[in-house]
JSON list of C-alpha atoms in Angstrom, two decimals:
[
{"chain": "A", "resi": 554, "resn": "UNK", "atom": "CA", "xyz": [17.30, -15.98, 36.82]},
{"chain": "A", "resi": 555, "resn": "UNK", "atom": "CA", "xyz": [16.38, -14.55, 33.06]},
{"chain": "A", "resi": 556, "resn": "UNK", "atom": "CA", "xyz": [15.72, -10.36, 32.67]},
{"chain": "A", "resi": 557, "resn": "UNK", "atom": "CA", "xyz": [13.19, -7.95, 30.70]},
{"chain": "A", "resi": 558, "resn": "UNK", "atom": "CA", "xyz": [12.85, -5.08, 29.43]},
{"chain": "A", "resi": 559, "resn": "UNK", "atom": "CA", "xyz": [10.39, -3.30, 27.60]},
{"chain": "A", "resi": 560, "resn": "UNK", "atom": "CA", "xyz": [9.45, -0.37, 26.12]},
{"chain": "A", "resi": 561, "resn": "UNK", "atom": "CA", "xyz": [5.51, 0.60, 26.14]},
{"chain": "A", "resi": 562, "resn": "UNK", "atom": "CA", "xyz": [3.97, -0.47, 29.05]},
{"chain": "A", "resi": 563, "resn": "UNK", "atom": "CA", "xyz": [1.66, 1.49, 30.77]},
{"chain": "A", "resi": 564, "resn": "UNK", "atom": "CA", "xyz": [-0.82, -0.01, 27.88]},
{"chain": "A", "resi": 565, "resn": "UNK", "atom": "CA", "xyz": [-1.58, -2.10, 24.80]},
{"chain": "A", "resi": 566, "resn": "UNK", "atom": "CA", "xyz": [0.77, -4.78, 24.49]},
{"chain": "A", "resi": 567, "resn": "UNK", "atom": "CA", "xyz": [3.62, -3.72, 26.02]},
{"chain": "A", "resi": 568, "resn": "UNK", "atom": "CA", "xyz": [0.93, -3.65, 29.95]},
{"chain": "A", "resi": 569, "resn": "UNK", "atom": "CA", "xyz": [0.37, -7.46, 28.05]},
{"chain": "A", "resi": 570, "resn": "UNK", "atom": "CA", "xyz": [3.74, -8.32, 28.92]},
{"chain": "A", "resi": 571, "resn": "UNK", "atom": "CA", "xyz": [4.41, -6.76, 31.65]},
{"chain": "A", "resi": 572, "resn": "UNK", "atom": "CA", "xyz": [1.68, -8.78, 33.55]},
{"chain": "A", "resi": 573, "resn": "UNK", "atom": "CA", "xyz": [2.50, -11.85, 31.98]},
{"chain": "A", "resi": 574, "resn": "UNK", "atom": "CA", "xyz": [6.20, -11.04, 32.81]},
{"chain": "A", "resi": 575, "resn": "UNK", "atom": "CA", "xyz": [5.37, -9.69, 36.57]},
{"chain": "A", "resi": 576, "resn": "UNK", "atom": "CA", "xyz": [4.48, -12.87, 37.58]},
{"chain": "A", "resi": 577, "resn": "UNK", "atom": "CA", "xyz": [6.43, -15.45, 37.10]},
{"chain": "A", "resi": 578, "resn": "UNK", "atom": "CA", "xyz": [9.38, -16.69, 38.71]},
{"chain": "A", "resi": 579, "resn": "UNK", "atom": "CA", "xyz": [12.99, -16.41, 38.38]},
{"chain": "A", "resi": 580, "resn": "UNK", "atom": "CA", "xyz": [11.96, -12.79, 35.80]},
{"chain": "A", "resi": 581, "resn": "UNK", "atom": "CA", "xyz": [13.89, -9.73, 36.85]},
{"chain": "A", "resi": 582, "resn": "UNK", "atom": "CA", "xyz": [11.49, -7.31, 35.28]},
{"chain": "A", "resi": 583, "resn": "UNK", "atom": "CA", "xyz": [12.25, -3.37, 33.76]},
{"chain": "A", "resi": 584, "resn": "UNK", "atom": "CA", "xyz": [9.22, -1.52, 32.62]},
{"chain": "A", "resi": 585, "resn": "UNK", "atom": "CA", "xyz": [10.71, 1.78, 30.58]},
{"chain": "A", "resi": 586, "resn": "UNK", "atom": "CA", "xyz": [7.53, 4.42, 29.24]},
{"chain": "A", "resi": 587, "resn": "UNK", "atom": "CA", "xyz": [6.41, 7.43, 30.16]},
{"chain": "A", "resi": 588, "resn": "UNK", "atom": "CA", "xyz": [4.39, 6.65, 34.38]},
{"chain": "A", "resi": 589, "resn": "UNK", "atom": "CA", "xyz": [6.61, 7.67, 37.11]},
{"chain": "A", "resi": 590, "resn": "UNK", "atom": "CA", "xyz": [9.55, 5.19, 38.63]},
{"chain": "A", "resi": 591, "resn": "UNK", "atom": "CA", "xyz": [8.29, 2.11, 41.59]},
{"chain": "A", "resi": 592, "resn": "UNK", "atom": "CA", "xyz": [7.83, -1.48, 42.30]},
{"chain": "A", "resi": 593, "resn": "UNK", "atom": "CA", "xyz": [6.21, -2.99, 39.77]},
{"chain": "A", "resi": 594, "resn": "UNK", "atom": "CA", "xyz": [5.36, -7.44, 39.95]},
{"chain": "A", "resi": 595, "resn": "UNK", "atom": "CA", "xyz": [8.71, -8.97, 38.94]},
{"chain": "A", "resi": 596, "resn": "UNK", "atom": "CA", "xyz": [10.72, -4.98, 39.11]},
{"chain": "A", "resi": 597, "resn": "UNK", "atom": "CA", "xyz": [10.18, -1.66, 38.58]},
{"chain": "A", "resi": 598, "resn": "UNK", "atom": "CA", "xyz": [9.33, 0.37, 36.26]},
{"chain": "A", "resi": 599, "resn": "UNK", "atom": "CA", "xyz": [11.50, 3.73, 35.26]},
{"chain": "A", "resi": 600, "resn": "UNK", "atom": "CA", "xyz": [9.77, 7.08, 33.42]},
{"chain": "A", "resi": 601, "resn": "UNK", "atom": "CA", "xyz": [10.89, 7.45, 30.43]},
{"chain": "A", "resi": 602, "resn": "UNK", "atom": "CA", "xyz": [10.09, 10.73, 27.07]},
{"chain": "A", "resi": 603, "resn": "UNK", "atom": "CA", "xyz": [11.10, 8.64, 24.46]},
{"chain": "A", "resi": 604, "resn": "UNK", "atom": "CA", "xyz": [11.25, 11.35, 21.79]},
{"chain": "A", "resi": 605, "resn": "UNK", "atom": "CA", "xyz": [13.95, 12.28, 23.63]},
{"chain": "A", "resi": 606, "resn": "UNK", "atom": "CA", "xyz": [17.32, 11.19, 22.67]},
{"chain": "A", "resi": 607, "resn": "UNK", "atom": "CA", "xyz": [19.31, 12.03, 25.53]},
{"chain": "A", "resi": 608, "resn": "UNK", "atom": "CA", "xyz": [16.33, 10.82, 27.90]},
{"chain": "A", "resi": 609, "resn": "UNK", "atom": "CA", "xyz": [16.77, 7.15, 26.56]},
{"chain": "A", "resi": 610, "resn": "UNK", "atom": "CA", "xyz": [20.71, 7.57, 26.95]},
{"chain": "A", "resi": 611, "resn": "UNK", "atom": "CA", "xyz": [19.77, 8.36, 30.50]},
{"chain": "A", "resi": 612, "resn": "UNK", "atom": "CA", "xyz": [17.39, 6.19, 31.52]},
{"chain": "A", "resi": 613, "resn": "UNK", "atom": "CA", "xyz": [19.75, 3.71, 30.39]},
{"chain": "A", "resi": 614, "resn": "UNK", "atom": "CA", "xyz": [22.61, 5.48, 33.26]},
{"chain": "A", "resi": 615, "resn": "UNK", "atom": "CA", "xyz": [19.80, 4.20, 35.16]},
{"chain": "A", "resi": 616, "resn": "UNK", "atom": "CA", "xyz": [19.95, 0.53, 34.19]},
{"chain": "A", "resi": 617, "resn": "UNK", "atom": "CA", "xyz": [23.32, -0.39, 33.83]},
{"chain": "A", "resi": 618, "resn": "UNK", "atom": "CA", "xyz": [23.47, 0.48, 37.44]},
{"chain": "A", "resi": 619, "resn": "UNK", "atom": "CA", "xyz": [20.67, -1.94, 37.90]},
{"chain": "A", "resi": 620, "resn": "UNK", "atom": "CA", "xyz": [21.92, -4.21, 36.55]},
{"chain": "A", "resi": 621, "resn": "UNK", "atom": "CA", "xyz": [26.39, -3.62, 38.39]},
{"chain": "A", "resi": 622, "resn": "UNK", "atom": "CA", "xyz": [27.71, -7.42, 39.22]},
{"chain": "A", "resi": 623, "resn": "UNK", "atom": "CA", "xyz": [24.44, -8.96, 38.53]},
{"chain": "A", "resi": 624, "resn": "UNK", "atom": "CA", "xyz": [24.44, -11.94, 36.69]},
{"chain": "A", "resi": 625, "resn": "UNK", "atom": "CA", "xyz": [21.40, -13.29, 34.02]},
{"chain": "A", "resi": 626, "resn": "UNK", "atom": "CA", "xyz": [20.83, -16.62, 32.24]},
{"chain": "A", "resi": 627, "resn": "UNK", "atom": "CA", "xyz": [19.29, -14.50, 29.66]},
{"chain": "A", "resi": 628, "resn": "UNK", "atom": "CA", "xyz": [18.47, -11.26, 28.88]},
{"chain": "A", "resi": 629, "resn": "UNK", "atom": "CA", "xyz": [16.04, -9.74, 26.19]},
{"chain": "A", "resi": 630, "resn": "UNK", "atom": "CA", "xyz": [14.77, -6.64, 24.94]},
{"chain": "A", "resi": 631, "resn": "UNK", "atom": "CA", "xyz": [11.79, -6.36, 24.11]},
{"chain": "A", "resi": 632, "resn": "UNK", "atom": "CA", "xyz": [11.22, -2.45, 21.70]},
{"chain": "A", "resi": 633, "resn": "UNK", "atom": "CA", "xyz": [7.54, -2.49, 21.61]},
{"chain": "A", "resi": 634, "resn": "UNK", "atom": "CA", "xyz": [6.63, 1.27, 23.10]},
{"chain": "A", "resi": 635, "resn": "UNK", "atom": "CA", "xyz": [4.74, 3.18, 19.88]},
{"chain": "A", "resi": 636, "resn": "UNK", "atom": "CA", "xyz": [2.89, 5.35, 18.61]},
{"chain": "A", "resi": 637, "resn": "UNK", "atom": "CA", "xyz": [0.88, 5.92, 15.21]},
{"chain": "A", "resi": 638, "resn": "UNK", "atom": "CA", "xyz": [0.80, 9.34, 15.12]},
{"chain": "A", "resi": 639, "resn": "UNK", "atom": "CA", "xyz": [0.62, 11.90, 12.78]},
{"chain": "A", "resi": 640, "resn": "UNK", "atom": "CA", "xyz": [-2.40, 10.50, 10.81]},
{"chain": "A", "resi": 641, "resn": "UNK", "atom": "CA", "xyz": [-2.83, 12.02, 7.76]},
{"chain": "A", "resi": 642, "resn": "UNK", "atom": "CA", "xyz": [-0.64, 13.16, 4.09]},
{"chain": "A", "resi": 643, "resn": "UNK", "atom": "CA", "xyz": [2.54, 14.19, 4.41]},
{"chain": "A", "resi": 644, "resn": "UNK", "atom": "CA", "xyz": [2.40, 17.83, 3.80]},
{"chain": "A", "resi": 645, "resn": "UNK", "atom": "CA", "xyz": [-0.95, 18.06, 5.50]},
{"chain": "A", "resi": 646, "resn": "UNK", "atom": "CA", "xyz": [0.59, 16.93, 9.36]},
{"chain": "A", "resi": 647, "resn": "UNK", "atom": "CA", "xyz": [2.21, 18.16, 11.92]},
{"chain": "A", "resi": 648, "resn": "UNK", "atom": "CA", "xyz": [6.20, 18.97, 11.54]},
{"chain": "A", "resi": 649, "resn": "UNK", "atom": "CA", "xyz": [6.17, 18.91, 15.40]},
{"chain": "A", "resi": 650, "resn": "UNK", "atom": "CA", "xyz": [4.65, 15.64, 15.87]},
{"chain": "A", "resi": 651, "resn": "UNK", "atom": "CA", "xyz": [6.53, 14.10, 12.56]},
{"chain": "A", "resi": 652, "resn": "UNK", "atom": "CA", "xyz": [9.66, 14.69, 14.44]},
{"chain": "A", "resi": 653, "resn": "UNK", "atom": "CA", "xyz": [8.14, 13.06, 17.56]},
{"chain": "A", "resi": 654, "resn": "UNK", "atom": "CA", "xyz": [6.53, 10.17, 15.44]},
{"chain": "A", "resi": 655, "resn": "UNK", "atom": "CA", "xyz": [10.25, 9.34, 13.97]},
{"chain": "A", "resi": 656, "resn": "UNK", "atom": "CA", "xyz": [11.62, 9.37, 17.43]},
{"chain": "A", "resi": 657, "resn": "UNK", "atom": "CA", "xyz": [10.03, 7.32, 19.45]},
{"chain": "A", "resi": 658, "resn": "UNK", "atom": "CA", "xyz": [8.92, 4.58, 16.94]},
{"chain": "A", "resi": 659, "resn": "UNK", "atom": "CA", "xyz": [12.17, 4.70, 15.50]},
{"chain": "A", "resi": 660, "resn": "UNK", "atom": "CA", "xyz": [15.27, 7.25, 17.05]},
{"chain": "A", "resi": 661, "resn": "UNK", "atom": "CA", "xyz": [14.92, 5.46, 20.60]},
{"chain": "A", "resi": 662, "resn": "UNK", "atom": "CA", "xyz": [14.55, 1.70, 20.05]},
{"chain": "A", "resi": 663, "resn": "UNK", "atom": "CA", "xyz": [17.83, 1.49, 17.50]},
{"chain": "A", "resi": 664, "resn": "UNK", "atom": "CA", "xyz": [19.20, 3.47, 20.83]},
{"chain": "A", "resi": 665, "resn": "UNK", "atom": "CA", "xyz": [18.44, 1.72, 23.77]},
{"chain": "A", "resi": 666, "resn": "UNK", "atom": "CA", "xyz": [19.13, -2.12, 21.11]},
{"chain": "A", "resi": 667, "resn": "UNK", "atom": "CA", "xyz": [22.66, -0.51, 21.19]},
{"chain": "A", "resi": 668, "resn": "UNK", "atom": "CA", "xyz": [22.88, 0.07, 24.81]},
{"chain": "A", "resi": 669, "resn": "UNK", "atom": "CA", "xyz": [21.29, -2.98, 25.89]},
{"chain": "A", "resi": 670, "resn": "UNK", "atom": "CA", "xyz": [24.20, -5.27, 23.85]},
{"chain": "A", "resi": 671, "resn": "UNK", "atom": "CA", "xyz": [26.62, -3.21, 25.44]},
{"chain": "A", "resi": 672, "resn": "UNK", "atom": "CA", "xyz": [25.16, -3.27, 29.00]},
{"chain": "A", "resi": 673, "resn": "UNK", "atom": "CA", "xyz": [24.76, -7.03, 28.40]},
{"chain": "A", "resi": 674, "resn": "UNK", "atom": "CA", "xyz": [28.04, -8.02, 27.07]},
{"chain": "A", "resi": 675, "resn": "UNK", "atom": "CA", "xyz": [29.56, -9.80, 30.35]},
{"chain": "A", "resi": 676, "resn": "UNK", "atom": "CA", "xyz": [25.83, -10.42, 32.25]},
{"chain": "A", "resi": 677, "resn": "UNK", "atom": "CA", "xyz": [24.04, -12.63, 29.74]},
{"chain": "A", "resi": 678, "resn": "UNK", "atom": "CA", "xyz": [24.66, -15.90, 28.50]},
{"chain": "A", "resi": 679, "resn": "UNK", "atom": "CA", "xyz": [21.80, -15.93, 26.19]},
{"chain": "A", "resi": 680, "resn": "UNK", "atom": "CA", "xyz": [20.76, -12.37, 24.56]},
{"chain": "A", "resi": 681, "resn": "UNK", "atom": "CA", "xyz": [17.67, -11.53, 22.41]},
{"chain": "A", "resi": 682, "resn": "UNK", "atom": "CA", "xyz": [16.17, -8.73, 21.17]},
{"chain": "A", "resi": 683, "resn": "UNK", "atom": "CA", "xyz": [12.35, -8.12, 19.75]},
{"chain": "A", "resi": 684, "resn": "UNK", "atom": "CA", "xyz": [11.46, -4.87, 17.53]},
{"chain": "A", "resi": 685, "resn": "UNK", "atom": "CA", "xyz": [8.17, -4.96, 17.63]},
{"chain": "A", "resi": 686, "resn": "UNK", "atom": "CA", "xyz": [7.00, -4.43, 13.87]},
{"chain": "A", "resi": 687, "resn": "UNK", "atom": "CA", "xyz": [4.18, -3.87, 11.59]},
{"chain": "A", "resi": 688, "resn": "UNK", "atom": "CA", "xyz": [3.18, -4.84, 8.43]},
{"chain": "A", "resi": 689, "resn": "UNK", "atom": "CA", "xyz": [2.96, -1.35, 7.84]},
{"chain": "A", "resi": 690, "resn": "UNK", "atom": "CA", "xyz": [6.54, -1.14, 7.90]},
{"chain": "A", "resi": 691, "resn": "UNK", "atom": "CA", "xyz": [6.57, -3.96, 4.02]},
{"chain": "A", "resi": 692, "resn": "UNK", "atom": "CA", "xyz": [3.63, -2.24, 2.35]},
{"chain": "A", "resi": 693, "resn": "UNK", "atom": "CA", "xyz": [2.76, 1.55, 2.37]},
{"chain": "A", "resi": 694, "resn": "UNK", "atom": "CA", "xyz": [0.04, 2.83, 4.19]},
{"chain": "A", "resi": 695, "resn": "UNK", "atom": "CA", "xyz": [-2.04, 5.73, 3.17]},
{"chain": "A", "resi": 696, "resn": "UNK", "atom": "CA", "xyz": [-1.29, 8.58, 5.82]},
{"chain": "A", "resi": 697, "resn": "UNK", "atom": "CA", "xyz": [0.69, 6.32, 7.77]},
{"chain": "A", "resi": 698, "resn": "UNK", "atom": "CA", "xyz": [3.91, 8.06, 6.55]},
{"chain": "A", "resi": 699, "resn": "UNK", "atom": "CA", "xyz": [6.02, 8.62, 9.36]},
{"chain": "A", "resi": 700, "resn": "UNK", "atom": "CA", "xyz": [4.62, 4.70, 11.42]},
{"chain": "A", "resi": 701, "resn": "UNK", "atom": "CA", "xyz": [4.76, 2.80, 8.11]},
{"chain": "A", "resi": 702, "resn": "UNK", "atom": "CA", "xyz": [8.62, 4.98, 7.61]},
{"chain": "A", "resi": 703, "resn": "UNK", "atom": "CA", "xyz": [10.32, 3.64, 10.85]},
{"chain": "A", "resi": 704, "resn": "UNK", "atom": "CA", "xyz": [8.83, 0.12, 11.30]},
{"chain": "A", "resi": 705, "resn": "UNK", "atom": "CA", "xyz": [10.13, -0.03, 7.43]},
{"chain": "A", "resi": 706, "resn": "UNK", "atom": "CA", "xyz": [13.05, 1.23, 9.67]},
{"chain": "A", "resi": 707, "resn": "UNK", "atom": "CA", "xyz": [13.14, -1.27, 12.65]},
{"chain": "A", "resi": 708, "resn": "UNK", "atom": "CA", "xyz": [12.58, -3.95, 10.19]},
{"chain": "A", "resi": 709, "resn": "UNK", "atom": "CA", "xyz": [16.31, -2.70, 8.56]},
{"chain": "A", "resi": 710, "resn": "UNK", "atom": "CA", "xyz": [17.98, -1.53, 11.36]},
{"chain": "A", "resi": 711, "resn": "UNK", "atom": "CA", "xyz": [17.17, -5.66, 12.51]},
{"chain": "A", "resi": 712, "resn": "UNK", "atom": "CA", "xyz": [18.79, -7.24, 9.43]},
{"chain": "A", "resi": 713, "resn": "UNK", "atom": "CA", "xyz": [21.91, -5.47, 9.35]},
{"chain": "A", "resi": 714, "resn": "UNK", "atom": "CA", "xyz": [22.14, -6.55, 13.85]},
{"chain": "A", "resi": 715, "resn": "UNK", "atom": "CA", "xyz": [21.14, -10.15, 13.05]},
{"chain": "A", "resi": 716, "resn": "UNK", "atom": "CA", "xyz": [23.75, -9.87, 10.79]},
{"chain": "A", "resi": 717, "resn": "UNK", "atom": "CA", "xyz": [26.35, -8.50, 12.74]},
{"chain": "A", "resi": 718, "resn": "UNK", "atom": "CA", "xyz": [25.96, -10.66, 15.82]},
{"chain": "A", "resi": 719, "resn": "UNK", "atom": "CA", "xyz": [26.07, -13.75, 12.59]},
{"chain": "A", "resi": 720, "resn": "UNK", "atom": "CA", "xyz": [28.83, -12.12, 11.18]},
{"chain": "A", "resi": 721, "resn": "UNK", "atom": "CA", "xyz": [30.62, -11.38, 14.28]},
{"chain": "A", "resi": 722, "resn": "UNK", "atom": "CA", "xyz": [29.60, -14.70, 16.90]},
{"chain": "A", "resi": 723, "resn": "UNK", "atom": "CA", "xyz": [27.88, -12.93, 19.63]},
{"chain": "A", "resi": 724, "resn": "UNK", "atom": "CA", "xyz": [25.44, -15.39, 20.08]},
{"chain": "A", "resi": 725, "resn": "UNK", "atom": "CA", "xyz": [22.57, -12.35, 20.07]},
{"chain": "A", "resi": 726, "resn": "UNK", "atom": "CA", "xyz": [19.35, -13.05, 18.47]},
{"chain": "A", "resi": 727, "resn": "UNK", "atom": "CA", "xyz": [17.84, -10.56, 16.63]},
{"chain": "A", "resi": 728, "resn": "UNK", "atom": "CA", "xyz": [14.01, -10.47, 15.29]},
{"chain": "A", "resi": 729, "resn": "UNK", "atom": "CA", "xyz": [11.82, -8.01, 14.10]},
{"chain": "A", "resi": 730, "resn": "UNK", "atom": "CA", "xyz": [8.19, -9.30, 14.76]},
{"chain": "A", "resi": 731, "resn": "UNK", "atom": "CA", "xyz": [4.36, -8.07, 13.26]},
{"chain": "A", "resi": 732, "resn": "UNK", "atom": "CA", "xyz": [2.30, -8.75, 16.24]},
{"chain": "A", "resi": 733, "resn": "UNK", "atom": "CA", "xyz": [-0.94, -8.57, 13.62]},
{"chain": "A", "resi": 734, "resn": "UNK", "atom": "CA", "xyz": [-4.12, -6.11, 14.21]},
{"chain": "A", "resi": 735, "resn": "UNK", "atom": "CA", "xyz": [-3.86, -5.75, 18.06]},
{"chain": "A", "resi": 736, "resn": "UNK", "atom": "CA", "xyz": [-7.06, -4.18, 20.02]},
{"chain": "A", "resi": 737, "resn": "UNK", "atom": "CA", "xyz": [-5.66, -1.56, 21.90]},
{"chain": "A", "resi": 738, "resn": "UNK", "atom": "CA", "xyz": [-5.64, 2.44, 22.22]},
{"chain": "A", "resi": 739, "resn": "UNK", "atom": "CA", "xyz": [-3.57, 2.60, 18.58]},
{"chain": "A", "resi": 740, "resn": "UNK", "atom": "CA", "xyz": [-6.18, 0.91, 16.65]},
{"chain": "A", "resi": 741, "resn": "UNK", "atom": "CA", "xyz": [-8.97, 4.16, 18.76]},
{"chain": "A", "resi": 742, "resn": "UNK", "atom": "CA", "xyz": [-6.47, 6.93, 17.31]},
{"chain": "A", "resi": 743, "resn": "UNK", "atom": "CA", "xyz": [-6.69, 5.10, 13.36]},
{"chain": "A", "resi": 744, "resn": "UNK", "atom": "CA", "xyz": [-10.39, 4.45, 14.15]},
{"chain": "A", "resi": 745, "resn": "UNK", "atom": "CA", "xyz": [-10.92, 7.75, 15.18]},
{"chain": "A", "resi": 746, "resn": "UNK", "atom": "CA", "xyz": [-8.96, 9.49, 11.48]},
{"chain": "A", "resi": 747, "resn": "UNK", "atom": "CA", "xyz": [-11.59, 10.90, 9.09]},
{"chain": "A", "resi": 748, "resn": "UNK", "atom": "CA", "xyz": [-11.44, 9.69, 5.42]},
{"chain": "A", "resi": 749, "resn": "UNK", "atom": "CA", "xyz": [-9.48, 12.64, 4.03]},
{"chain": "A", "resi": 750, "resn": "UNK", "atom": "CA", "xyz": [-6.74, 11.36, 6.99]},
{"chain": "A", "resi": 751, "resn": "UNK", "atom": "CA", "xyz": [-6.47, 8.07, 6.47]},
{"chain": "A", "resi": 752, "resn": "UNK", "atom": "CA", "xyz": [-8.15, 6.80, 3.60]},
{"chain": "A", "resi": 753, "resn": "UNK", "atom": "CA", "xyz": [-9.10, 3.28, 4.72]},
{"chain": "A", "resi": 754, "resn": "UNK", "atom": "CA", "xyz": [-9.73, 3.80, 7.67]},
{"chain": "A", "resi": 755, "resn": "UNK", "atom": "CA", "xyz": [-13.49, 2.18, 7.03]},
{"chain": "A", "resi": 756, "resn": "UNK", "atom": "CA", "xyz": [-12.07, -0.98, 6.92]},
{"chain": "A", "resi": 757, "resn": "UNK", "atom": "CA", "xyz": [-10.48, -0.36, 10.34]},
{"chain": "A", "resi": 758, "resn": "UNK", "atom": "CA", "xyz": [-13.96, 0.58, 11.65]},
{"chain": "A", "resi": 759, "resn": "UNK", "atom": "CA", "xyz": [-15.71, -3.13, 10.38]},
{"chain": "A", "resi": 760, "resn": "UNK", "atom": "CA", "xyz": [-12.54, -4.79, 12.07]},
{"chain": "A", "resi": 761, "resn": "UNK", "atom": "CA", "xyz": [-13.14, -4.08, 15.27]},
{"chain": "A", "resi": 762, "resn": "UNK", "atom": "CA", "xyz": [-17.07, -4.11, 14.56]},
{"chain": "A", "resi": 763, "resn": "UNK", "atom": "CA", "xyz": [-16.99, -7.81, 13.58]},
{"chain": "A", "resi": 764, "resn": "UNK", "atom": "CA", "xyz": [-13.88, -8.77, 17.01]},
{"chain": "A", "resi": 765, "resn": "UNK", "atom": "CA", "xyz": [-10.97, -9.03, 14.11]},
{"chain": "A", "resi": 766, "resn": "UNK", "atom": "CA", "xyz": [-8.80, -7.79, 16.29]},
{"chain": "A", "resi": 767, "resn": "UNK", "atom": "CA", "xyz": [-6.38, -9.67, 18.85]},
{"chain": "A", "resi": 768, "resn": "UNK", "atom": "CA", "xyz": [-6.91, -9.44, 23.03]},
{"chain": "A", "resi": 769, "resn": "UNK", "atom": "CA", "xyz": [-3.76, -8.64, 23.98]},
{"chain": "A", "resi": 770, "resn": "UNK", "atom": "CA", "xyz": [-3.22, -11.23, 26.58]},
{"chain": "A", "resi": 771, "resn": "UNK", "atom": "CA", "xyz": [-3.45, -12.98, 23.35]},
{"chain": "A", "resi": 772, "resn": "UNK", "atom": "CA", "xyz": [-0.32, -11.40, 21.75]},
{"chain": "A", "resi": 773, "resn": "UNK", "atom": "CA", "xyz": [2.08, -11.64, 24.28]},
{"chain": "A", "resi": 774, "resn": "UNK", "atom": "CA", "xyz": [1.33, -15.18, 25.76]},
{"chain": "A", "resi": 775, "resn": "UNK", "atom": "CA", "xyz": [1.38, -16.63, 21.92]},
{"chain": "A", "resi": 776, "resn": "UNK", "atom": "CA", "xyz": [5.37, -13.69, 22.01]},
{"chain": "A", "resi": 777, "resn": "UNK", "atom": "CA", "xyz": [6.69, -14.77, 25.39]},
{"chain": "A", "resi": 778, "resn": "UNK", "atom": "CA", "xyz": [5.64, -19.24, 24.04]},
{"chain": "A", "resi": 779, "resn": "UNK", "atom": "CA", "xyz": [8.18, -17.99, 20.62]},
{"chain": "A", "resi": 780, "resn": "UNK", "atom": "CA", "xyz": [10.63, -16.25, 22.40]},
{"chain": "A", "resi": 781, "resn": "UNK", "atom": "CA", "xyz": [10.71, -19.24, 25.06]},
{"chain": "A", "resi": 782, "resn": "UNK", "atom": "CA", "xyz": [10.96, -21.61, 22.77]},
{"chain": "A", "resi": 783, "resn": "UNK", "atom": "CA", "xyz": [13.38, -19.55, 20.25]},
{"chain": "A", "resi": 784, "resn": "UNK", "atom": "CA", "xyz": [10.59, -20.27, 16.98]},
{"chain": "A", "resi": 785, "resn": "UNK", "atom": "CA", "xyz": [10.58, -16.39, 17.06]},
{"chain": "A", "resi": 786, "resn": "UNK", "atom": "CA", "xyz": [13.77, -15.63, 15.85]},
{"chain": "A", "resi": 787, "resn": "UNK", "atom": "CA", "xyz": [14.93, -18.69, 12.97]},
{"chain": "A", "resi": 788, "resn": "UNK", "atom": "CA", "xyz": [15.28, -16.45, 10.99]},
{"chain": "A", "resi": 789, "resn": "UNK", "atom": "CA", "xyz": [15.41, -11.71, 12.01]},
{"chain": "A", "resi": 790, "resn": "UNK", "atom": "CA", "xyz": [12.40, -10.38, 9.73]},
{"chain": "A", "resi": 791, "resn": "UNK", "atom": "CA", "xyz": [8.99, -12.01, 11.70]},
{"chain": "A", "resi": 792, "resn": "UNK", "atom": "CA", "xyz": [4.95, -12.05, 11.65]},
{"chain": "A", "resi": 793, "resn": "UNK", "atom": "CA", "xyz": [3.72, -13.66, 14.52]},
{"chain": "A", "resi": 794, "resn": "UNK", "atom": "CA", "xyz": [0.27, -14.76, 12.89]},
{"chain": "A", "resi": 795, "resn": "UNK", "atom": "CA", "xyz": [2.99, -17.42, 10.66]},
{"chain": "A", "resi": 796, "resn": "UNK", "atom": "CA", "xyz": [4.58, -18.88, 12.73]},
{"chain": "A", "resi": 797, "resn": "UNK", "atom": "CA", "xyz": [1.39, -20.92, 14.48]},
{"chain": "A", "resi": 798, "resn": "UNK", "atom": "CA", "xyz": [1.13, -22.74, 17.75]}
]
């Protein structure tokens, strides 16, 4: 039996990952997001507000209780949840929105990764962490200060965690993965911004109009295929588009 924990499963890439994992045999699935507690195909979804560190800690306690006494061939954490807002120049965005974005995009994934590594240390033969990053963490984008900063931070903490795993010989495999441009609700938020908030908005509108955005289901299938082959973890920083078939 393999264990997969996926955040941000109610829409977009997270939803596609959960749908594909949920129909597979020998997979236990735990999905975390802003949906009520309840069963889902393959496992269960647990409600959590990822902007609240105490709530993240509490849901990790609940996960550990679910895992008590179990053993897995493989355990995988997919830190997928993210928000693009606020979009705009740093001196013009709302401070509370800024704080929430950093909490969801940066603080929560680190806290979840820490607790995942602790909880699975003795119950899984192979442990993997996929931090969904972005090209925005590797180059500056006007109006995306919080998002770029958080994704750049995820790249670095993934590199550190991978170095620690290698040095301590824990066998944990970690990657910060840029999945490319996906046709998700987040892209809708980006396209709705004004040119004053986001100077490149017209380019993103053209990408949608010209069919250049990938379907979440296709991206999810690629991620799972490369995860299972191990190809995803060749380096701690990766771009899905560069991995090939």
